[in-house]
């Protein structure tokens, strides 16, 4: 079994790089939440973050009598054939997971690249 290099996690999921031997395969990150996993590069992850932001704007609870108790709504993903049914709480957790992962990816890229002394 391949090893992993943890990148970011929260109560809703985890993100990591796969390792092959001692080498970290950092071209794509594995994001897993609930029973769903995506293997995305940084551009696809940015697209996912934008889709999540768009979903957050469209699916507000302002003026709704149910106030975060609704069942589910669809969240588009970078894979055009796949949409996810998520609750508001899950959407917030996925948003944190994706944004935290992007931050860590960029930080690691900076510290191992241009920011290195």
JSON list of C-alpha atoms in Angstrom, two decimals:
[
{"chain": "A", "resi": 1, "resn": "UNK", "atom": "CA", "xyz": [0.00, 0.00, 0.00]},
{"chain": "A", "resi": 2, "resn": "UNK", "atom": "CA", "xyz": [1.22, 3.47, -0.81]},
{"chain": "A", "resi": 3, "resn": "UNK", "atom": "CA", "xyz": [1.96, 5.87, 2.00]},
{"chain": "A", "resi": 4, "resn": "UNK", "atom": "CA", "xyz": [0.45, 9.32, 2.36]},
{"chain": "A", "resi": 5, "resn": "UNK", "atom": "CA", "xyz": [1.79, 12.75, 3.29]},
{"chain": "A", "resi": 6, "resn": "UNK", "atom": "CA", "xyz": [-0.99, 14.54, 5.25]},
{"chain": "A", "resi": 7, "resn": "UNK", "atom": "CA", "xyz": [-1.70, 18.07, 4.09]},
{"chain": "A", "resi": 8, "resn": "UNK", "atom": "CA", "xyz": [-4.85, 19.35, 5.84]},
{"chain": "A", "resi": 9, "resn": "UNK", "atom": "CA", "xyz": [-7.87, 17.96, 7.68]},
{"chain": "A", "resi": 10, "resn": "UNK", "atom": "CA", "xyz": [-10.99, 19.01, 9.57]},
{"chain": "A", "resi": 11, "resn": "UNK", "atom": "CA", "xyz": [-14.05, 17.28, 11.03]},
{"chain": "A", "resi": 12, "resn": "UNK", "atom": "CA", "xyz": [-15.50, 16.76, 7.53]},
{"chain": "A", "resi": 13, "resn": "UNK", "atom": "CA", "xyz": [-12.53, 15.30, 5.69]},
{"chain": "A", "resi": 14, "resn": "UNK", "atom": "CA", "xyz": [-8.85, 15.12, 4.93]},
{"chain": "A", "resi": 15, "resn": "UNK", "atom": "CA", "xyz": [-6.40, 16.09, 2.21]},
{"chain": "A", "resi": 16, "resn": "UNK", "atom": "CA", "xyz": [-3.08, 14.44, 1.50]},
{"chain": "A", "resi": 17, "resn": "UNK", "atom": "CA", "xyz": [-0.45, 13.75, -1.11]},
{"chain": "A", "resi": 18, "resn": "UNK", "atom": "CA", "xyz": [0.27, 10.18, -2.12]},
{"chain": "A", "resi": 19, "resn": "UNK", "atom": "CA", "xyz": [3.84, 8.98, -1.63]},
{"chain": "A", "resi": 20, "resn": "UNK", "atom": "CA", "xyz": [5.73, 6.51, -3.78]},
{"chain": "A", "resi": 21, "resn": "UNK", "atom": "CA", "xyz": [8.67, 5.27, -1.78]},
{"chain": "A", "resi": 22, "resn": "UNK", "atom": "CA", "xyz": [10.27, 8.37, -0.27]},
{"chain": "A", "resi": 23, "resn": "UNK", "atom": "CA", "xyz": [8.96, 10.66, -3.03]},
{"chain": "A", "resi": 24, "resn": "UNK", "atom": "CA", "xyz": [5.88, 12.81, -2.38]},
{"chain": "A", "resi": 25, "resn": "UNK", "atom": "CA", "xyz": [3.67, 12.96, -5.49]},
{"chain": "A", "resi": 26, "resn": "UNK", "atom": "CA", "xyz": [2.67, 16.62, -5.21]},
{"chain": "A", "resi": 27, "resn": "UNK", "atom": "CA", "xyz": [1.18, 17.19, -8.67]},
{"chain": "A", "resi": 28, "resn": "UNK", "atom": "CA", "xyz": [-2.27, 16.25, -7.36]},
{"chain": "A", "resi": 29, "resn": "UNK", "atom": "CA", "xyz": [-3.83, 16.21, -3.92]},
{"chain": "A", "resi": 30, "resn": "UNK", "atom": "CA", "xyz": [-6.31, 13.60, -2.68]},
{"chain": "A", "resi": 31, "resn": "UNK", "atom": "CA", "xyz": [-9.32, 15.18, -0.95]},
{"chain": "A", "resi": 32, "resn": "UNK", "atom": "CA", "xyz": [-11.65, 12.82, 0.91]},
{"chain": "A", "resi": 33, "resn": "UNK", "atom": "CA", "xyz": [-14.91, 13.71, 2.65]},
{"chain": "A", "resi": 34, "resn": "UNK", "atom": "CA", "xyz": [-17.68, 11.33, 3.62]},
{"chain": "A", "resi": 35, "resn": "UNK", "atom": "CA", "xyz": [-17.51, 8.47, 1.11]},
{"chain": "A", "resi": 36, "resn": "UNK", "atom": "CA", "xyz": [-16.19, 10.67, -1.70]},
{"chain": "A", "resi": 37, "resn": "UNK", "atom": "CA", "xyz": [-12.64, 11.24, -2.86]},
{"chain": "A", "resi": 38, "resn": "UNK", "atom": "CA", "xyz": [-11.25, 13.55, -5.51]},
{"chain": "A", "resi": 39, "resn": "UNK", "atom": "CA", "xyz": [-7.70, 13.50, -6.90]},
{"chain": "A", "resi": 40, "resn": "UNK", "atom": "CA", "xyz": [-7.20, 17.09, -8.10]},
{"chain": "A", "resi": 41, "resn": "UNK", "atom": "CA", "xyz": [-4.40, 19.36, -9.23]},
{"chain": "A", "resi": 42, "resn": "UNK", "atom": "CA", "xyz": [-4.14, 22.93, -7.92]},
{"chain": "A", "resi": 43, "resn": "UNK", "atom": "CA", "xyz": [-6.12, 24.42, -10.82]},
{"chain": "A", "resi": 44, "resn": "UNK", "atom": "CA", "xyz": [-8.97, 21.94, -10.35]},
{"chain": "A", "resi": 45, "resn": "UNK", "atom": "CA", "xyz": [-8.94, 22.63, -6.62]},
{"chain": "A", "resi": 46, "resn": "UNK", "atom": "CA", "xyz": [-9.22, 26.38, -7.31]},
{"chain": "A", "resi": 47, "resn": "UNK", "atom": "CA", "xyz": [-12.17, 25.67, -9.61]},
{"chain": "A", "resi": 48, "resn": "UNK", "atom": "CA", "xyz": [-13.78, 23.63, -6.84]},
{"chain": "A", "resi": 49, "resn": "UNK", "atom": "CA", "xyz": [-13.24, 26.49, -4.36]},
{"chain": "A", "resi": 50, "resn": "UNK", "atom": "CA", "xyz": [-14.98, 28.88, -6.78]},
{"chain": "A", "resi": 51, "resn": "UNK", "atom": "CA", "xyz": [-17.89, 26.45, -7.24]},
{"chain": "A", "resi": 52, "resn": "UNK", "atom": "CA", "xyz": [-18.23, 26.16, -3.47]},
{"chain": "A", "resi": 53, "resn": "UNK", "atom": "CA", "xyz": [-18.25, 29.97, -3.10]},
{"chain": "A", "resi": 54, "resn": "UNK", "atom": "CA", "xyz": [-20.91, 30.21, -5.80]},
{"chain": "A", "resi": 55, "resn": "UNK", "atom": "CA", "xyz": [-23.00, 27.57, -4.04]},
{"chain": "A", "resi": 56, "resn": "UNK", "atom": "CA", "xyz": [-22.65, 29.43, -0.73]},
{"chain": "A", "resi": 57, "resn": "UNK", "atom": "CA", "xyz": [-23.91, 32.62, -2.36]},
{"chain": "A", "resi": 58, "resn": "UNK", "atom": "CA", "xyz": [-26.87, 30.89, -4.03]},
{"chain": "A", "resi": 59, "resn": "UNK", "atom": "CA", "xyz": [-27.93, 28.75, -1.08]},
{"chain": "A", "resi": 60, "resn": "UNK", "atom": "CA", "xyz": [-28.37, 31.18, 1.78]},
{"chain": "A", "resi": 61, "resn": "UNK", "atom": "CA", "xyz": [-30.79, 30.66, 4.61]},
{"chain": "A", "resi": 62, "resn": "UNK", "atom": "CA", "xyz": [-31.79, 34.34, 4.73]},
{"chain": "A", "resi": 63, "resn": "UNK", "atom": "CA", "xyz": [-35.56, 34.58, 4.95]},
{"chain": "A", "resi": 64, "resn": "UNK", "atom": "CA", "xyz": [-35.98, 30.81, 5.11]},
{"chain": "A", "resi": 65, "resn": "UNK", "atom": "CA", "xyz": [-38.06, 29.42, 7.93]},
{"chain": "A", "resi": 66, "resn": "UNK", "atom": "CA", "xyz": [-36.03, 26.21, 8.08]},
{"chain": "A", "resi": 67, "resn": "UNK", "atom": "CA", "xyz": [-32.73, 27.96, 9.01]},
{"chain": "A", "resi": 68, "resn": "UNK", "atom": "CA", "xyz": [-30.06, 25.39, 8.11]},
{"chain": "A", "resi": 69, "resn": "UNK", "atom": "CA", "xyz": [-32.40, 22.43, 8.58]},
{"chain": "A", "resi": 70, "resn": "UNK", "atom": "CA", "xyz": [-33.06, 21.80, 4.90]},
{"chain": "A", "resi": 71, "resn": "UNK", "atom": "CA", "xyz": [-32.17, 18.39, 3.61]},
{"chain": "A", "resi": 72, "resn": "UNK", "atom": "CA", "xyz": [-29.70, 18.87, 0.76]},
{"chain": "A", "resi": 73, "resn": "UNK", "atom": "CA", "xyz": [-28.80, 20.91, -2.25]},
{"chain": "A", "resi": 74, "resn": "UNK", "atom": "CA", "xyz": [-26.48, 20.21, -5.18]},
{"chain": "A", "resi": 75, "resn": "UNK", "atom": "CA", "xyz": [-22.84, 21.27, -5.13]},
{"chain": "A", "resi": 76, "resn": "UNK", "atom": "CA", "xyz": [-21.10, 21.28, -8.50]},
{"chain": "A", "resi": 77, "resn": "UNK", "atom": "CA", "xyz": [-17.61, 19.80, -8.63]},
{"chain": "A", "resi": 78, "resn": "UNK", "atom": "CA", "xyz": [-14.67, 20.24, -11.03]},
{"chain": "A", "resi": 79, "resn": "UNK", "atom": "CA", "xyz": [-15.77, 16.94, -12.60]},
{"chain": "A", "resi": 80, "resn": "UNK", "atom": "CA", "xyz": [-18.65, 18.11, -14.81]},
{"chain": "A", "resi": 81, "resn": "UNK", "atom": "CA", "xyz": [-20.44, 14.77, -14.60]},
{"chain": "A", "resi": 82, "resn": "UNK", "atom": "CA", "xyz": [-20.53, 14.80, -10.77]},
{"chain": "A", "resi": 83, "resn": "UNK", "atom": "CA", "xyz": [-22.59, 16.97, -8.43]},
{"chain": "A", "resi": 84, "resn": "UNK", "atom": "CA", "xyz": [-22.81, 16.32, -4.69]},
{"chain": "A", "resi": 85, "resn": "UNK", "atom": "CA", "xyz": [-25.89, 16.49, -2.46]},
{"chain": "A", "resi": 86, "resn": "UNK", "atom": "CA", "xyz": [-24.75, 18.31, 0.70]},
{"chain": "A", "resi": 87, "resn": "UNK", "atom": "CA", "xyz": [-26.24, 20.06, 3.71]},
{"chain": "A", "resi": 88, "resn": "UNK", "atom": "CA", "xyz": [-25.25, 23.59, 4.72]},
{"chain": "A", "resi": 89, "resn": "UNK", "atom": "CA", "xyz": [-23.03, 22.19, 7.48]},
{"chain": "A", "resi": 90, "resn": "UNK", "atom": "CA", "xyz": [-21.29, 19.85, 5.04]},
{"chain": "A", "resi": 91, "resn": "UNK", "atom": "CA", "xyz": [-20.84, 22.68, 2.55]},
{"chain": "A", "resi": 92, "resn": "UNK", "atom": "CA", "xyz": [-19.15, 24.79, 5.22]},
{"chain": "A", "resi": 93, "resn": "UNK", "atom": "CA", "xyz": [-16.86, 21.88, 6.14]},
{"chain": "A", "resi": 94, "resn": "UNK", "atom": "CA", "xyz": [-15.97, 21.17, 2.52]},
{"chain": "A", "resi": 95, "resn": "UNK", "atom": "CA", "xyz": [-15.28, 24.87, 1.97]},
{"chain": "A", "resi": 96, "resn": "UNK", "atom": "CA", "xyz": [-12.86, 24.92, 4.90]},
{"chain": "A", "resi": 97, "resn": "UNK", "atom": "CA", "xyz": [-11.23, 21.70, 3.71]},
{"chain": "A", "resi": 98, "resn": "UNK", "atom": "CA", "xyz": [-10.66, 23.00, 0.18]},
{"chain": "A", "resi": 99, "resn": "UNK", "atom": "CA", "xyz": [-9.48, 26.47, 1.25]},
{"chain": "A", "resi": 100, "resn": "UNK", "atom": "CA", "xyz": [-7.18, 25.03, 3.93]},
{"chain": "A", "resi": 101, "resn": "UNK", "atom": "CA", "xyz": [-5.75, 22.56, 1.43]},
{"chain": "A", "resi": 102, "resn": "UNK", "atom": "CA", "xyz": [-5.08, 25.29, -1.13]},
{"chain": "A", "resi": 103, "resn": "UNK", "atom": "CA", "xyz": [-3.36, 27.39, 1.53]},
{"chain": "A", "resi": 104, "resn": "UNK", "atom": "CA", "xyz": [-1.13, 24.49, 2.64]},
{"chain": "A", "resi": 105, "resn": "UNK", "atom": "CA", "xyz": [-0.30, 23.56, -0.97]},
{"chain": "A", "resi": 106, "resn": "UNK", "atom": "CA", "xyz": [0.76, 27.10, -1.75]},
{"chain": "A", "resi": 107, "resn": "UNK", "atom": "CA", "xyz": [2.69, 27.46, 1.50]},
{"chain": "A", "resi": 108, "resn": "UNK", "atom": "CA", "xyz": [4.64, 24.25, 0.85]},
{"chain": "A", "resi": 109, "resn": "UNK", "atom": "CA", "xyz": [5.31, 25.31, -2.74]},
{"chain": "A", "resi": 110, "resn": "UNK", "atom": "CA", "xyz": [6.60, 28.68, -1.50]},
{"chain": "A", "resi": 111, "resn": "UNK", "atom": "CA", "xyz": [8.77, 27.31, 1.30]},
{"chain": "A", "resi": 112, "resn": "UNK", "atom": "CA", "xyz": [10.34, 24.67, -0.92]},
{"chain": "A", "resi": 113, "resn": "UNK", "atom": "CA", "xyz": [10.76, 27.06, -3.85]},
{"chain": "A", "resi": 114, "resn": "UNK", "atom": "CA", "xyz": [11.15, 30.82, -4.03]},
{"chain": "A", "resi": 115, "resn": "UNK", "atom": "CA", "xyz": [10.91, 31.33, -0.25]},
{"chain": "A", "resi": 116, "resn": "UNK", "atom": "CA", "xyz": [13.79, 28.99, 0.44]},
{"chain": "A", "resi": 117, "resn": "UNK", "atom": "CA", "xyz": [17.01, 30.61, 1.70]}
]
